[in-house]
mmCIF file with all atom_site columns, C-alpha atoms in Angstrom:
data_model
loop_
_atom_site.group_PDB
_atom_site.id
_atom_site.type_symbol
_atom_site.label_atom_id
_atom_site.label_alt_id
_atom_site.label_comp_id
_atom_site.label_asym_id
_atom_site.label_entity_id
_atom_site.label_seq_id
_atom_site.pdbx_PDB_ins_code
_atom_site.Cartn_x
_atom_site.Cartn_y
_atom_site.Cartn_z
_atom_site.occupancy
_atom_site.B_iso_or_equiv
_atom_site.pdbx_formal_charge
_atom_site.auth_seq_id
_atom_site.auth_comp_id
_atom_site.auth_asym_id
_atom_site.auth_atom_id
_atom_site.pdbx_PDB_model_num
ATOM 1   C CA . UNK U 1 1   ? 20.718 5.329   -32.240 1.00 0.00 ? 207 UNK U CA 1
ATOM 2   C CA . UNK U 1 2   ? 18.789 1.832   -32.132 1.00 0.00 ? 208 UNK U CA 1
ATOM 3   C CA . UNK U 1 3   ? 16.288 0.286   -34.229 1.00 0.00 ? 209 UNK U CA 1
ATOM 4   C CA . UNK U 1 4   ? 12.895 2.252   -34.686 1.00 0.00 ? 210 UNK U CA 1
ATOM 5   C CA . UNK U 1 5   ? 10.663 1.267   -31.747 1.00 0.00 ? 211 UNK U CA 1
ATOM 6   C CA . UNK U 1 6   ? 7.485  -0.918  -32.644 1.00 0.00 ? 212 UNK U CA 1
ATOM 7   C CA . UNK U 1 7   ? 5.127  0.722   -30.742 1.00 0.00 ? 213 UNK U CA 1
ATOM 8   C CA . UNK U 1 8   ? 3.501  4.017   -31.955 1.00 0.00 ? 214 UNK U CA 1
ATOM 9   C CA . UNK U 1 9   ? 4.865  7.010   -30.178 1.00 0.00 ? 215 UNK U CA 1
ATOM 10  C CA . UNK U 1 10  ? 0.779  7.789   -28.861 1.00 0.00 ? 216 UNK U CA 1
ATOM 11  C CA . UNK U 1 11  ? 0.858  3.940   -27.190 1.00 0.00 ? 217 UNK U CA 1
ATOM 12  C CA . UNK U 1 12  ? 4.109  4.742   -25.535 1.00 0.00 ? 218 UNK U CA 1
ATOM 13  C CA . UNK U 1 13  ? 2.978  7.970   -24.426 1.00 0.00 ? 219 UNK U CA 1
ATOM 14  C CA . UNK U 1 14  ? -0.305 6.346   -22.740 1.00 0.00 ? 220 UNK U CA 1
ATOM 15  C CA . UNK U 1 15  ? 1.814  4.158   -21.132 1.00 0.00 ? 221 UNK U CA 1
ATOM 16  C CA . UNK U 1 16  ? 4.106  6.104   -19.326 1.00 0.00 ? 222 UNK U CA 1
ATOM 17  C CA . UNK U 1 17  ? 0.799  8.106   -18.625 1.00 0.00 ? 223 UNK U CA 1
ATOM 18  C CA . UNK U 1 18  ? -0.781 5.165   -17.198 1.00 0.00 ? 224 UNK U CA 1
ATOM 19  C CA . UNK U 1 19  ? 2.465  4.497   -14.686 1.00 0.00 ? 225 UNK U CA 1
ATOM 20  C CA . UNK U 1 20  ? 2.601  7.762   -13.519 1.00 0.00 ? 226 UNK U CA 1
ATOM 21  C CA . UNK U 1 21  ? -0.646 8.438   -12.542 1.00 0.00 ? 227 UNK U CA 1
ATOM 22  C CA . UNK U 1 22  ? -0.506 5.156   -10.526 1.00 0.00 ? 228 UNK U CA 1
ATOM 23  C CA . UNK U 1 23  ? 1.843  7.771   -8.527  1.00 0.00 ? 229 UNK U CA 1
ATOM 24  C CA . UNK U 1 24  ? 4.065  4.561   -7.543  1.00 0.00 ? 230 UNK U CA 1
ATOM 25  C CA . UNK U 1 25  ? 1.295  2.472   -6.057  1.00 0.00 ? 231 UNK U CA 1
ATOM 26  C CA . UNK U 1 26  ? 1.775  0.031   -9.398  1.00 0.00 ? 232 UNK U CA 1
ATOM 27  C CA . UNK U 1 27  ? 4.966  -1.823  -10.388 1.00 0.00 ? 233 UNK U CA 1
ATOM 28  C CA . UNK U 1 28  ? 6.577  -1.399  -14.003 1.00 0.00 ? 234 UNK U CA 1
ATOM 29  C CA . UNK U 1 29  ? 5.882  -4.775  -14.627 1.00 0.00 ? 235 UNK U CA 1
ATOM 30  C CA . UNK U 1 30  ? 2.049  -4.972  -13.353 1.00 0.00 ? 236 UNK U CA 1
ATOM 31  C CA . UNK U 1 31  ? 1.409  -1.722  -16.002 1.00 0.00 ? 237 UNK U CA 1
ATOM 32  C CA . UNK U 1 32  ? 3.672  -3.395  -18.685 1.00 0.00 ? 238 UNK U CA 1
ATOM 33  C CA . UNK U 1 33  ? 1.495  -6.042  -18.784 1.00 0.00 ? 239 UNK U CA 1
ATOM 34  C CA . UNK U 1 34  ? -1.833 -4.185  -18.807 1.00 0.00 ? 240 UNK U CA 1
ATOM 35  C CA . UNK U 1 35  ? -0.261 -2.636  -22.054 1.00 0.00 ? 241 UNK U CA 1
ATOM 36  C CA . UNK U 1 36  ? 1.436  -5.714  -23.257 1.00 0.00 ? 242 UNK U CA 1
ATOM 37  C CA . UNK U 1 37  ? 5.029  -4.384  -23.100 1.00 0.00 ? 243 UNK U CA 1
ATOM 38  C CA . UNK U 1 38  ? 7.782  -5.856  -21.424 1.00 0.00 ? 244 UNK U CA 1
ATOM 39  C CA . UNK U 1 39  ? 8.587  -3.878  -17.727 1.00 0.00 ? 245 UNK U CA 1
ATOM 40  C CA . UNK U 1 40  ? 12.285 -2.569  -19.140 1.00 0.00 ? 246 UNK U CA 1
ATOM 41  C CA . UNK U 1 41  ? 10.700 -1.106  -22.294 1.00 0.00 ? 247 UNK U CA 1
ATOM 42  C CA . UNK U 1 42  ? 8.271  0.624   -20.062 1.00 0.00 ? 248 UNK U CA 1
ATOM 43  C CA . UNK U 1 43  ? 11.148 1.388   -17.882 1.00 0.00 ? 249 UNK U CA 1
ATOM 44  C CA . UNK U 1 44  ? 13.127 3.251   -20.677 1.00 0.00 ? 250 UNK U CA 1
ATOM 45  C CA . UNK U 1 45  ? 9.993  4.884   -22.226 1.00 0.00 ? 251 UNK U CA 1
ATOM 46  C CA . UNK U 1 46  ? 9.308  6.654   -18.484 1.00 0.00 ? 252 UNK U CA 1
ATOM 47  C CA . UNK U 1 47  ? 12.914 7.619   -18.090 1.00 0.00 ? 253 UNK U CA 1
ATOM 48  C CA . UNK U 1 48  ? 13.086 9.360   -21.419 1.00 0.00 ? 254 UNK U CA 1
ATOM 49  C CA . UNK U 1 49  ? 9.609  11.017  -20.634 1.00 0.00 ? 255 UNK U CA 1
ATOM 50  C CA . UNK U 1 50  ? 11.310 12.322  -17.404 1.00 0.00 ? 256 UNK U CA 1
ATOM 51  C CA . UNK U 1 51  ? 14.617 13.744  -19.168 1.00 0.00 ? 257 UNK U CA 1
ATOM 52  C CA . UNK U 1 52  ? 12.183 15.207  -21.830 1.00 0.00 ? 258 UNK U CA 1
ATOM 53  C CA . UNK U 1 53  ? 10.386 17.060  -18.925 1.00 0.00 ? 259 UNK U CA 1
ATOM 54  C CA . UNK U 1 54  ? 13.647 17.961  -17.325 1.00 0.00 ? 260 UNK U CA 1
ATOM 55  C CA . UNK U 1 55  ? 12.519 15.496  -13.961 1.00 0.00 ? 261 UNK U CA 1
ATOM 56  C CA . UNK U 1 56  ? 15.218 13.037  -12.270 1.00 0.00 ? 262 UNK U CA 1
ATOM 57  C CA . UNK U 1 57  ? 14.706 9.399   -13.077 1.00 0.00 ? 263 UNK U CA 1
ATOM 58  C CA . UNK U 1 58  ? 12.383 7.100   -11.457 1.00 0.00 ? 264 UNK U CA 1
ATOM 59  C CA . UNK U 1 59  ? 8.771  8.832   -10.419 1.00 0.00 ? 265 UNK U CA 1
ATOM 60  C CA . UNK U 1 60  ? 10.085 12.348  -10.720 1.00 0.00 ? 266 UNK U CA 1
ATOM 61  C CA . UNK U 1 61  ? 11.110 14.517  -8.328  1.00 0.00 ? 267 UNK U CA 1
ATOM 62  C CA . UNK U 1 62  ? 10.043 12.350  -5.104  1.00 0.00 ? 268 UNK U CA 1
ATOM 63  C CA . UNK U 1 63  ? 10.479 14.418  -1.752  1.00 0.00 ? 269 UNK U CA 1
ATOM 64  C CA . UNK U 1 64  ? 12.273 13.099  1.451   1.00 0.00 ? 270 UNK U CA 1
ATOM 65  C CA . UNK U 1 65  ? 9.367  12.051  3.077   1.00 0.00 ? 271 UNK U CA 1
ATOM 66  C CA . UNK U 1 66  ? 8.300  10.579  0.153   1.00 0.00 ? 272 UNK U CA 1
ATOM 67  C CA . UNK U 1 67  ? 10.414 8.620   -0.042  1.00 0.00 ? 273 UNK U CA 1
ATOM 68  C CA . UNK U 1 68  ? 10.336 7.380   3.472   1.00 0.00 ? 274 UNK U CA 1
ATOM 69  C CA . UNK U 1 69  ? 7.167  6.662   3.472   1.00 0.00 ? 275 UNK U CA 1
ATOM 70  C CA . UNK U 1 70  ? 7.546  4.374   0.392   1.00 0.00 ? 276 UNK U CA 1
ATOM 71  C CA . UNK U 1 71  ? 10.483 3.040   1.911   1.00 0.00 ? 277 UNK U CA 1
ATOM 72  C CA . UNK U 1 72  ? 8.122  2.252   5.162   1.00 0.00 ? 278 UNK U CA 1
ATOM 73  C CA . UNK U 1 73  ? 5.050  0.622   2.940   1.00 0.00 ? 279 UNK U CA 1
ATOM 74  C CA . UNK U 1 74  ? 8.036  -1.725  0.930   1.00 0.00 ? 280 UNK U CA 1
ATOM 75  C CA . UNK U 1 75  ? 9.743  -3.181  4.342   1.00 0.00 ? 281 UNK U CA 1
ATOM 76  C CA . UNK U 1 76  ? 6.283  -3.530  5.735   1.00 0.00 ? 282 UNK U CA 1
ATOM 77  C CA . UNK U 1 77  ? 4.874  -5.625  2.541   1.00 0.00 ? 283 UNK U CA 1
ATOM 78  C CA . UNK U 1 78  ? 8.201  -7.534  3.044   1.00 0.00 ? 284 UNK U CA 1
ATOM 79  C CA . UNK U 1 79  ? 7.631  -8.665  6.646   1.00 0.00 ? 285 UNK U CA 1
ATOM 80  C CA . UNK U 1 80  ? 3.709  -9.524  5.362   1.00 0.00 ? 286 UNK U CA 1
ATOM 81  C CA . UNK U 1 81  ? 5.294  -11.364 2.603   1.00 0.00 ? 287 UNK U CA 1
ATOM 82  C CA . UNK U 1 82  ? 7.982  -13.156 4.981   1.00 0.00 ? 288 UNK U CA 1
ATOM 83  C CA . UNK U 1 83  ? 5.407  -14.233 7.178   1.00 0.00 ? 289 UNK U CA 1
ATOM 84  C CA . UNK U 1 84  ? 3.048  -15.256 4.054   1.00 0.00 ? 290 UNK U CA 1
ATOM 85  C CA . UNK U 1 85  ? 5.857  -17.598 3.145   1.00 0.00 ? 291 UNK U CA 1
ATOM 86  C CA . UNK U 1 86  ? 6.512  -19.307 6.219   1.00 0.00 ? 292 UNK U CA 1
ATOM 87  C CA . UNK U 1 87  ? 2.728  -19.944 6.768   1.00 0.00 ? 293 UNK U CA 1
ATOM 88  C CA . UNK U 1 88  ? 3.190  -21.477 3.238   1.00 0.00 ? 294 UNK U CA 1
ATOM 89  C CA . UNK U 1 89  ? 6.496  -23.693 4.145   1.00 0.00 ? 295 UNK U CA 1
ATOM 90  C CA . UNK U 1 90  ? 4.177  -25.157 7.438   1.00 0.00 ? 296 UNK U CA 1
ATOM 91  C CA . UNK U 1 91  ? 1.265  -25.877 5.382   1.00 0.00 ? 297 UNK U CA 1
ATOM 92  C CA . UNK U 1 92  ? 3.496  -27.948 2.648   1.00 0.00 ? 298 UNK U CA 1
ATOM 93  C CA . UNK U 1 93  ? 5.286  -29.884 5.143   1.00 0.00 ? 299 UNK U CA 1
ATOM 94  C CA . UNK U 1 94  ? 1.897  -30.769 6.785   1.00 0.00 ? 300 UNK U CA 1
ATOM 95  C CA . UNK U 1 95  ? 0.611  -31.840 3.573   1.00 0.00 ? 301 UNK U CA 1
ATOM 96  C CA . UNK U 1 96  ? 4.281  -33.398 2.397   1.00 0.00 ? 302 UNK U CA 1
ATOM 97  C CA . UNK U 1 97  ? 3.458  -35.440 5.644   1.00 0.00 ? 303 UNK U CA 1
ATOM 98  C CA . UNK U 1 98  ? 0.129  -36.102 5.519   1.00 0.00 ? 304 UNK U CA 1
ATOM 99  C CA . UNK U 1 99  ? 0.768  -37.348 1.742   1.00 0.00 ? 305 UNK U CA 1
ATOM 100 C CA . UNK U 1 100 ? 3.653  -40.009 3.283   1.00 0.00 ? 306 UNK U CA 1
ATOM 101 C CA . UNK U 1 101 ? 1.023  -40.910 6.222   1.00 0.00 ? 307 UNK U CA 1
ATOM 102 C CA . UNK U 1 102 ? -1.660 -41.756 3.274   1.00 0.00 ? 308 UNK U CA 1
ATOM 103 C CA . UNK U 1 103 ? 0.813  -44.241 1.454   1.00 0.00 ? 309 UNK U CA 1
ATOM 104 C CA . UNK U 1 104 ? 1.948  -46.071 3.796   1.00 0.00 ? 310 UNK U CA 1
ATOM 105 C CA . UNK U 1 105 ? -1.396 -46.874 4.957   1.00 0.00 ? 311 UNK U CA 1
ATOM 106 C CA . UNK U 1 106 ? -2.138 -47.691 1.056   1.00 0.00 ? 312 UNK U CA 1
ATOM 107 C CA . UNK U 1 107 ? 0.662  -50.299 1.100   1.00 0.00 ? 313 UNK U CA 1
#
């Protein structure tokens, strides 16, 4: 099909090992780079580990509640992260303002 992979087929299999006993609570890219291995090549080496063992793609077969529940933690992180980054928008314009206060009283 491709070229021959440079990775050994033991490292690859560690890796997806790694990922999926994280049992979704780690990113692709946050294990990638534990393993030094870019998130899509992880990505692909998981996916063909799940067709091997005859599971769907993604973290195998995931139930309904499951998947709610990750679907719950995600939106929640994303309103802590929302709120995160306008906490960090105040604080620059304070400092963008305290900064223009400064030099003027320089001049």
């Amino acid at each position: 099909m491709g070229r021959k992979s440079p990775y050994p087929e033991e490292f690859r299999n560690d890796a997806v090992a790694l990922y999926l006993s994280a049992g979704g609570k780690r990113t692709y890219a946050a294990v990638a780079a534990d393993v030094g291995a870019t998130s899509e090549t992880l990505r692909s080496w998981v996916r063909q580990a799940d067709e091997h063992a005859g599971r769907d793609h993604g973290r195998g077969e995931q139930s309904v509640e499951g998947r709610e529940e990750e679907l719950a933690r995600l939106r929640a992180e994303n309103g802590r992260l929302r709120k995160a980054e306008k906490e960090w928008e105040l604080e620059r314009e304070i400092l963008r303002r305290a900064a223009a206060y400064f030099a003027k009283e320089m001049k």
